[in-house]
Amino acid sequence: MTSLFPVLLYLVLSLLVTRFWSARQSRRTDEDSGLYTDKAKRFFIGGAFLSGPLLALTLVATYTSASSFIGGSGAAYKYGLGWVWLALIQVPVALLTLGVLGSRFLAMRRHQHVTLIEWLDARFQNPYLSTFAMVSLVVGFIAMISVQFIGGARLLSGVTGISYELGLAIFVCTVLAYTLTGGFRAVVLTDALQGIVMLLGLFILLLVILSQPQLPEKMQLLAQQTPALFSPHSIDDFLSWPMMLSFWLLICFGTMGLPHTVVRLLAVKDKASLKTGIIWGTIICFFMTLIPHLCGVLGRALFPDLSVPDNIMPTLMSGLLPPLIAGTLLAAPIAAVMSSVDSMLLQSATSIVRDGMVKVMPNLSATKQVWLTRLVMLLITLSACYWALSPPDMIVWINLAAFGALQAVFLWPIIAGLYWPSITGSSALAAMVSGMLSYLLLQTQTPLLYQIHPIVPALLCSLIFMLTVQQLTCYFARRHSVA
């Protein structure tokens, strides 16, 4: 229990620091800008305040979550260096998201969109599309939040020795304290602080692992016993070229369709911030991707007999460090989990209130909107906590499945909505529905067909349906005009 104290101390201090920082930045923005003067909009999006470094930190910290720190290191523990190579394709995420989508969203800042679905609704003017998007977002985020809860609980349990259930309770209460006491601005500033802590903690853990005198000998022994762990394609050619290429589509190109990363673009300060964010985001993403996955491979040599691969990170910290230092270092992966779950929790609750309840009750006051959002946050947290009570051995597959589902729904409508002025709401809705249905259908196929991840045929199906409906719409519109 000794190592639990520094974790709790860090969580309390970071809560106080980020709330003070948020209040100070909010006052400064209110004085310098007339944007988002509505109380509800300030809570939901916080104004155009994201500068380059802050944008990079919050973008990467939100994207890098328990899937990388816990699930990613666990997958690298099981599959070896091939998984590290697979994971590194995530490095251009900031370049894609900010470079391809950023300037387009920045040009629309005058419309003061608060959520991604609010923008989709304004862009396509299709109530069925916005409703389908909202339901997909909330369901997908609940699954991803459950993964974060599992990761956080395993970290606390593995390092401190407390039970999984108690670790889950502590983590859930912490999440509620972070999200209920602040809006989007507070969440973003928390992400920035967590991102700094993550980087420092990762470098320290890697140095501790590399300083182990028995590491070279054990790595050599591991290479002799299981040489496939050092192959690009892993054991039994699991990471074949079709698998690799399709996964690269899932965790790189497809990230432009993840709502919790795209929503950051609604709060970008200016074009200079986008350019700086691309540079810093790429550098930060490289280290945040490489180090935890590399730790998983090195941990296989030091602790070769783990029955649950996701336990490698807490095992490394508790097994190589004194309890007090292990508890202090635990702040890094806890920060990774927190920075993702607070963003998804706020966005899913905001979508239900702003994109659902406000449409039914347009006269709902700003104060009531904020109060209802906090209530919905509580309900979503309880739902995710329920699913986290029975965790699987490896959480990476659940997180990637939710990633793919969100991409199948949002990727083509977002890109087409920004770059194709004549695209209709019916075409975008066809892309959403066909993408989701085909992805869910393909998820039931085991093993994977031709070792290709379902995201590839799902995105292809979504694109074909969008183009087909668009052509049919244009054809009937021309016939109607002639008639």
PDB file of C-alpha atoms in Angstrom, residues 154-360:
ATOM      1  CA  ARG A 154      -4.874  -3.176 -13.591  1.00  0.00           C
ATOM      2  CA  LEU A 155      -2.171  -0.577 -13.122  1.00  0.00           C
ATOM      3  CA  LEU A 156      -3.262   0.303  -9.606  1.00  0.00           C
ATOM      4  CA  SER A 157      -3.792  -3.338  -8.693  1.00  0.00           C
ATOM      5  CA  GLY A 158      -0.534  -4.607 -10.184  1.00  0.00           C
ATOM      6  CA  VAL A 159       1.738  -1.959  -8.705  1.00  0.00           C
ATOM      7  CA  THR A 160       0.159  -1.318  -5.315  1.00  0.00           C
ATOM      8  CA  GLY A 161      -1.111  -4.814  -4.508  1.00  0.00           C
ATOM      9  CA  ILE A 162      -4.717  -3.750  -3.931  1.00  0.00           C
ATOM     10  CA  SER A 163      -7.571  -5.748  -5.461  1.00  0.00           C
ATOM     11  CA  TYR A 164      -8.693  -5.136  -9.033  1.00  0.00           C
ATOM     12  CA  GLU A 165     -12.135  -4.036  -7.822  1.00  0.00           C
ATOM     13  CA  LEU A 166     -10.695  -1.474  -5.400  1.00  0.00           C
ATOM     14  CA  GLY A 167      -8.349  -0.183  -8.100  1.00  0.00           C
ATOM     15  CA  LEU A 168     -11.329   0.176 -10.433  1.00  0.00           C
ATOM     16  CA  ALA A 169     -13.300   2.086  -7.782  1.00  0.00           C
ATOM     17  CA  ILE A 170     -10.398   4.489  -7.110  1.00  0.00           C
ATOM     18  CA  PHE A 171      -9.859   5.101 -10.799  1.00  0.00           C
ATOM     19  CA  VAL A 172     -13.554   5.677 -11.559  1.00  0.00           C
ATOM     20  CA  CYS A 173     -13.891   8.152  -8.681  1.00  0.00           C
ATOM     21  CA  THR A 174     -10.826   9.999  -9.932  1.00  0.00           C
ATOM     22  CA  VAL A 175     -12.240  10.198 -13.455  1.00  0.00           C
ATOM     23  CA  LEU A 176     -15.479  11.653 -12.141  1.00  0.00           C
ATOM     24  CA  ALA A 177     -13.592  14.227 -10.082  1.00  0.00           C
ATOM     25  CA  TYR A 178     -11.637  15.321 -13.159  1.00  0.00           C
ATOM     26  CA  THR A 179     -14.531  15.517 -15.606  1.00  0.00           C
ATOM     27  CA  LEU A 180     -17.355  16.794 -13.397  1.00  0.00           C
ATOM     28  CA  THR A 181     -15.344  19.753 -12.087  1.00  0.00           C
ATOM     29  CA  GLY A 182     -14.391  21.224 -15.455  1.00  0.00           C
ATOM     30  CA  GLY A 183     -15.366  21.482 -19.083  1.00  0.00           C
ATOM     31  CA  PHE A 184     -13.469  21.031 -22.328  1.00  0.00           C
ATOM     32  CA  ARG A 185     -10.790  23.591 -21.484  1.00  0.00           C
ATOM     33  CA  ALA A 186     -10.023  21.907 -18.163  1.00  0.00           C
ATOM     34  CA  VAL A 187      -9.886  18.508 -19.881  1.00  0.00           C
ATOM     35  CA  VAL A 188      -7.464  19.795 -22.537  1.00  0.00           C
ATOM     36  CA  LEU A 189      -5.167  21.413 -19.993  1.00  0.00           C
ATOM     37  CA  THR A 190      -5.268  18.205 -17.964  1.00  0.00           C
ATOM     38  CA  ASP A 191      -4.265  16.307 -21.109  1.00  0.00           C
ATOM     39  CA  ALA A 192      -1.310  18.652 -21.614  1.00  0.00           C
ATOM     40  CA  LEU A 193      -0.058  18.106 -18.064  1.00  0.00           C
ATOM     41  CA  GLN A 194      -0.645  14.369 -18.342  1.00  0.00           C
ATOM     42  CA  GLY A 195       1.276  14.304 -21.620  1.00  0.00           C
ATOM     43  CA  ILE A 196       4.341  15.836 -19.978  1.00  0.00           C
ATOM     44  CA  VAL A 197       4.121  13.378 -17.087  1.00  0.00           C
ATOM     45  CA  MET A 198       3.754  10.485 -19.538  1.00  0.00           C
ATOM     46  CA  LEU A 199       6.911  11.402 -21.423  1.00  0.00           C
ATOM     47  CA  LEU A 200       8.991  11.800 -18.272  1.00  0.00           C
ATOM     48  CA  GLY A 201       7.702   8.564 -16.779  1.00  0.00           C
ATOM     49  CA  LEU A 202       8.326   6.612 -19.972  1.00  0.00           C
ATOM     50  CA  PHE A 203      11.922   7.763 -20.279  1.00  0.00           C
ATOM     51  CA  ILE A 204      12.590   6.905 -16.630  1.00  0.00           C
ATOM     52  CA  LEU A 205      11.060   3.423 -16.945  1.00  0.00           C
ATOM     53  CA  LEU A 206      13.025   2.669 -20.121  1.00  0.00           C
ATOM     54  CA  LEU A 207      16.288   3.745 -18.464  1.00  0.00           C
ATOM     55  CA  VAL A 208      15.520   1.538 -15.462  1.00  0.00           C
ATOM     56  CA  ILE A 209      14.881  -1.462 -17.735  1.00  0.00           C
ATOM     57  CA  LEU A 210      18.022  -0.873 -19.799  1.00  0.00           C
ATOM     58  CA  SER A 211      20.108  -0.571 -16.612  1.00  0.00           C
ATOM     59  CA  GLN A 212      19.265  -4.121 -15.528  1.00  0.00           C
ATOM     60  CA  PRO A 213      22.569  -6.058 -15.648  1.00  0.00           C
ATOM     61  CA  GLN A 214      20.900  -9.351 -16.610  1.00  0.00           C
ATOM     62  CA  LEU A 215      18.964  -7.861 -19.547  1.00  0.00           C
ATOM     63  CA  PRO A 216      21.479  -8.642 -22.385  1.00  0.00           C
ATOM     64  CA  GLU A 217      21.843 -12.244 -21.273  1.00  0.00           C
ATOM     65  CA  LYS A 218      18.092 -12.742 -20.926  1.00  0.00           C
ATOM     66  CA  MET A 219      17.396 -11.117 -24.288  1.00  0.00           C
ATOM     67  CA  GLN A 220      19.881 -13.475 -25.908  1.00  0.00           C
ATOM     68  CA  LEU A 221      18.225 -16.446 -24.201  1.00  0.00           C
ATOM     69  CA  LEU A 222      14.799 -15.264 -25.353  1.00  0.00           C
ATOM     70  CA  ALA A 223      16.064 -14.955 -28.939  1.00  0.00           C
ATOM     71  CA  GLN A 224      17.323 -18.544 -28.807  1.00  0.00           C
ATOM     72  CA  GLN A 225      14.124 -19.937 -27.287  1.00  0.00           C
ATOM     73  CA  THR A 226      11.610 -17.932 -29.364  1.00  0.00           C
ATOM     74  CA  PRO A 227      13.340 -16.393 -32.391  1.00  0.00           C
ATOM     75  CA  ALA A 228       9.981 -15.505 -33.957  1.00  0.00           C
ATOM     76  CA  LEU A 229       9.605 -12.724 -31.369  1.00  0.00           C
ATOM     77  CA  PHE A 230      12.405 -10.883 -33.180  1.00  0.00           C
ATOM     78  CA  SER A 231      10.900 -11.431 -36.627  1.00  0.00           C
ATOM     79  CA  PRO A 232       8.854  -8.685 -38.341  1.00  0.00           C
ATOM     80  CA  HIS A 233       5.983 -11.148 -38.744  1.00  0.00           C
ATOM     81  CA  SER A 234       5.986 -12.631 -35.217  1.00  0.00           C
ATOM     82  CA  ILE A 235       4.987 -16.133 -34.120  1.00  0.00           C
ATOM     83  CA  ASP A 236       3.322 -18.337 -36.758  1.00  0.00           C
ATOM     84  CA  ASP A 237       3.509 -15.417 -39.213  1.00  0.00           C
ATOM     85  CA  PHE A 238       0.693 -13.734 -37.259  1.00  0.00           C
ATOM     86  CA  LEU A 239       1.752 -10.269 -38.449  1.00  0.00           C
ATOM     87  CA  SER A 240       1.700 -11.109 -42.144  1.00  0.00           C
ATOM     88  CA  TRP A 241       1.868  -8.400 -44.797  1.00  0.00           C
ATOM     89  CA  PRO A 242      -1.944  -8.265 -45.274  1.00  0.00           C
ATOM     90  CA  MET A 243      -2.374  -7.968 -41.502  1.00  0.00           C
ATOM     91  CA  MET A 244       0.333  -5.292 -41.243  1.00  0.00           C
ATOM     92  CA  LEU A 245      -0.962  -3.163 -44.104  1.00  0.00           C
ATOM     93  CA  SER A 246      -4.570  -3.325 -42.953  1.00  0.00           C
ATOM     94  CA  PHE A 247      -3.568  -2.445 -39.383  1.00  0.00           C
ATOM     95  CA  TRP A 248      -1.631   0.530 -40.682  1.00  0.00           C
ATOM     96  CA  LEU A 249      -4.841   1.756 -42.289  1.00  0.00           C
ATOM     97  CA  LEU A 250      -6.640   1.295 -38.957  1.00  0.00           C
ATOM     98  CA  ILE A 251      -4.169   3.069 -36.667  1.00  0.00           C
ATOM     99  CA  CYS A 252      -2.850   5.725 -39.054  1.00  0.00           C
ATOM    100  CA  PHE A 253      -5.006   6.905 -41.967  1.00  0.00           C
ATOM    101  CA  GLY A 254      -8.249   5.971 -40.221  1.00  0.00           C
ATOM    102  CA  THR A 255      -7.487   8.166 -37.198  1.00  0.00           C
ATOM    103  CA  MET A 256      -8.888  11.119 -39.157  1.00  0.00           C
ATOM    104  CA  GLY A 257     -12.263   9.546 -38.406  1.00  0.00           C
ATOM    105  CA  LEU A 258     -11.887   9.417 -34.611  1.00  0.00           C
ATOM    106  CA  PRO A 259     -14.246  11.986 -33.033  1.00  0.00           C
ATOM    107  CA  HIS A 260     -12.219  12.501 -29.842  1.00  0.00           C
ATOM    108  CA  THR A 261      -9.179  13.640 -31.850  1.00  0.00           C
ATOM    109  CA  VAL A 262     -11.067  15.600 -34.529  1.00  0.00           C
ATOM    110  CA  VAL A 263     -13.009  17.633 -31.934  1.00  0.00           C
ATOM    111  CA  ARG A 264      -9.736  19.291 -30.876  1.00  0.00           C
ATOM    112  CA  LEU A 265      -9.686  21.031 -34.252  1.00  0.00           C
ATOM    113  CA  LEU A 266     -12.758  23.037 -33.238  1.00  0.00           C
ATOM    114  CA  ALA A 267     -10.656  24.865 -30.627  1.00  0.00           C
ATOM    115  CA  VAL A 268      -7.453  25.571 -32.610  1.00  0.00           C
ATOM    116  CA  LYS A 269      -6.150  29.107 -32.186  1.00  0.00           C
ATOM    117  CA  ASP A 270      -4.733  29.856 -35.671  1.00  0.00           C
ATOM    118  CA  LYS A 271      -2.810  28.432 -38.649  1.00  0.00           C
ATOM    119  CA  ALA A 272       0.541  28.916 -36.928  1.00  0.00           C
ATOM    120  CA  SER A 273      -0.692  26.686 -34.102  1.00  0.00           C
ATOM    121  CA  LEU A 274      -1.562  23.977 -36.639  1.00  0.00           C
ATOM    122  CA  LYS A 275       1.945  24.032 -38.136  1.00  0.00           C
ATOM    123  CA  THR A 276       3.641  23.966 -34.737  1.00  0.00           C
ATOM    124  CA  GLY A 277       1.250  21.267 -33.569  1.00  0.00           C
ATOM    125  CA  ILE A 278       2.207  19.027 -36.496  1.00  0.00           C
ATOM    126  CA  ILE A 279       5.916  19.224 -35.632  1.00  0.00           C
ATOM    127  CA  TRP A 280       5.553  18.763 -31.892  1.00  0.00           C
ATOM    128  CA  GLY A 281       2.772  16.198 -32.267  1.00  0.00           C
ATOM    129  CA  THR A 282       4.894  13.984 -34.519  1.00  0.00           C
ATOM    130  CA  ILE A 283       7.869  14.102 -32.143  1.00  0.00           C
ATOM    131  CA  ILE A 284       5.766  13.413 -29.055  1.00  0.00           C
ATOM    132  CA  CYS A 285       3.817  10.621 -30.775  1.00  0.00           C
ATOM    133  CA  PHE A 286       7.073   8.905 -31.775  1.00  0.00           C
ATOM    134  CA  PHE A 287       8.293   8.609 -28.194  1.00  0.00           C
ATOM    135  CA  MET A 288       4.869   7.798 -26.733  1.00  0.00           C
ATOM    136  CA  THR A 289       4.475   4.971 -29.234  1.00  0.00           C
ATOM    137  CA  LEU A 290       7.986   3.536 -29.289  1.00  0.00           C
ATOM    138  CA  ILE A 291       8.838   3.437 -25.580  1.00  0.00           C
ATOM    139  CA  PRO A 292       5.834   1.554 -24.076  1.00  0.00           C
ATOM    140  CA  HIS A 293       5.872  -1.028 -26.865  1.00  0.00           C
ATOM    141  CA  LEU A 294       9.621  -1.470 -26.554  1.00  0.00           C
ATOM    142  CA  CYS A 295       9.215  -1.898 -22.797  1.00  0.00           C
ATOM    143  CA  GLY A 296       6.782  -4.736 -23.494  1.00  0.00           C
ATOM    144  CA  VAL A 297       9.351  -6.611 -25.587  1.00  0.00           C
ATOM    145  CA  LEU A 298      12.155  -6.049 -23.066  1.00  0.00           C
ATOM    146  CA  GLY A 299       9.800  -7.072 -20.283  1.00  0.00           C
ATOM    147  CA  ARG A 300       9.289 -10.457 -21.978  1.00  0.00           C
ATOM    148  CA  ALA A 301      12.957 -11.208 -21.306  1.00  0.00           C
ATOM    149  CA  LEU A 302      12.836 -10.061 -17.675  1.00  0.00           C
ATOM    150  CA  PHE A 303       9.438 -11.588 -16.783  1.00  0.00           C
ATOM    151  CA  PRO A 304       8.775 -14.398 -19.292  1.00  0.00           C
ATOM    152  CA  ASP A 305       5.999 -16.227 -17.446  1.00  0.00           C
ATOM    153  CA  LEU A 306       3.109 -13.752 -17.269  1.00  0.00           C
ATOM    154  CA  SER A 307      -0.242 -15.414 -17.950  1.00  0.00           C
ATOM    155  CA  VAL A 308      -1.914 -12.060 -18.700  1.00  0.00           C
ATOM    156  CA  PRO A 309       0.236 -10.023 -21.137  1.00  0.00           C
ATOM    157  CA  ASP A 310      -1.451  -6.744 -20.150  1.00  0.00           C
ATOM    158  CA  ASN A 311       0.157  -7.042 -16.724  1.00  0.00           C
ATOM    159  CA  ILE A 312       3.660  -6.393 -18.076  1.00  0.00           C
ATOM    160  CA  MET A 313       3.727  -2.639 -17.344  1.00  0.00           C
ATOM    161  CA  PRO A 314       2.663  -2.888 -13.688  1.00  0.00           C
ATOM    162  CA  THR A 315       4.954  -5.922 -13.314  1.00  0.00           C
ATOM    163  CA  LEU A 316       7.937  -3.946 -14.620  1.00  0.00           C
ATOM    164  CA  MET A 317       7.286  -1.089 -12.217  1.00  0.00           C
ATOM    165  CA  SER A 318       6.608  -3.201  -9.145  1.00  0.00           C
ATOM    166  CA  GLY A 319       9.335  -5.748  -9.943  1.00  0.00           C
ATOM    167  CA  LEU A 320      12.201  -3.367 -10.754  1.00  0.00           C
ATOM    168  CA  LEU A 321      11.577  -0.444  -8.415  1.00  0.00           C
ATOM    169  CA  PRO A 322      11.083   0.137  -4.678  1.00  0.00           C
ATOM    170  CA  PRO A 323       7.404   0.605  -3.723  1.00  0.00           C
ATOM    171  CA  LEU A 324       7.571   4.373  -3.211  1.00  0.00           C
ATOM    172  CA  ILE A 325       9.369   5.001  -6.530  1.00  0.00           C
ATOM    173  CA  ALA A 326       7.087   2.533  -8.334  1.00  0.00           C
ATOM    174  CA  GLY A 327       4.085   4.433  -7.025  1.00  0.00           C
ATOM    175  CA  THR A 328       5.571   7.711  -8.218  1.00  0.00           C
ATOM    176  CA  LEU A 329       6.329   6.287 -11.646  1.00  0.00           C
ATOM    177  CA  LEU A 330       2.801   4.870 -11.829  1.00  0.00           C
ATOM    178  CA  ALA A 331       1.644   8.440 -12.458  1.00  0.00           C
ATOM    179  CA  ALA A 332       2.847   8.166 -16.079  1.00  0.00           C
ATOM    180  CA  PRO A 333       0.555   5.346 -17.325  1.00  0.00           C
ATOM    181  CA  ILE A 334      -2.255   6.595 -15.104  1.00  0.00           C
ATOM    182  CA  ALA A 335      -1.864   9.938 -16.884  1.00  0.00           C
ATOM    183  CA  ALA A 336      -2.125   8.178 -20.248  1.00  0.00           C
ATOM    184  CA  VAL A 337      -5.386   6.529 -19.281  1.00  0.00           C
ATOM    185  CA  MET A 338      -6.825   9.673 -17.686  1.00  0.00           C
ATOM    186  CA  SER A 339      -6.030  11.846 -20.700  1.00  0.00           C
ATOM    187  CA  SER A 340      -8.133   9.612 -22.948  1.00  0.00           C
ATOM    188  CA  VAL A 341     -11.041   8.746 -20.718  1.00  0.00           C
ATOM    189  CA  ASP A 342     -11.820  12.333 -19.653  1.00  0.00           C
ATOM    190  CA  SER A 343     -11.954  13.441 -23.300  1.00  0.00           C
ATOM    191  CA  MET A 344     -14.226  10.604 -24.419  1.00  0.00           C
ATOM    192  CA  LEU A 345     -16.465  10.936 -21.388  1.00  0.00           C
ATOM    193  CA  LEU A 346     -16.965  14.671 -21.895  1.00  0.00           C
ATOM    194  CA  GLN A 347     -17.547  14.352 -25.627  1.00  0.00           C
ATOM    195  CA  SER A 348     -20.048  11.509 -25.381  1.00  0.00           C
ATOM    196  CA  ALA A 349     -22.033  13.326 -22.673  1.00  0.00           C
ATOM    197  CA  THR A 350     -21.861  16.581 -24.635  1.00  0.00           C
ATOM    198  CA  SER A 351     -23.189  14.855 -27.755  1.00  0.00           C
ATOM    199  CA  ILE A 352     -26.162  13.402 -25.887  1.00  0.00           C
ATOM    200  CA  VAL A 353     -27.064  16.800 -24.415  1.00  0.00           C
ATOM    201  CA  ARG A 354     -26.169  19.197 -27.248  1.00  0.00           C
ATOM    202  CA  ASP A 355     -27.018  16.936 -30.180  1.00  0.00           C
ATOM    203  CA  GLY A 356     -29.956  15.147 -28.593  1.00  0.00           C
ATOM    204  CA  MET A 357     -31.711  16.876 -25.713  1.00  0.00           C
ATOM    205  CA  VAL A 358     -31.253  20.456 -26.946  1.00  0.00           C
ATOM    206  CA  LYS A 359     -32.901  19.551 -30.263  1.00  0.00           C
ATOM    207  CA  VAL A 360     -35.942  18.236 -28.415  1.00  0.00           C
TER     208      VAL A 360
END
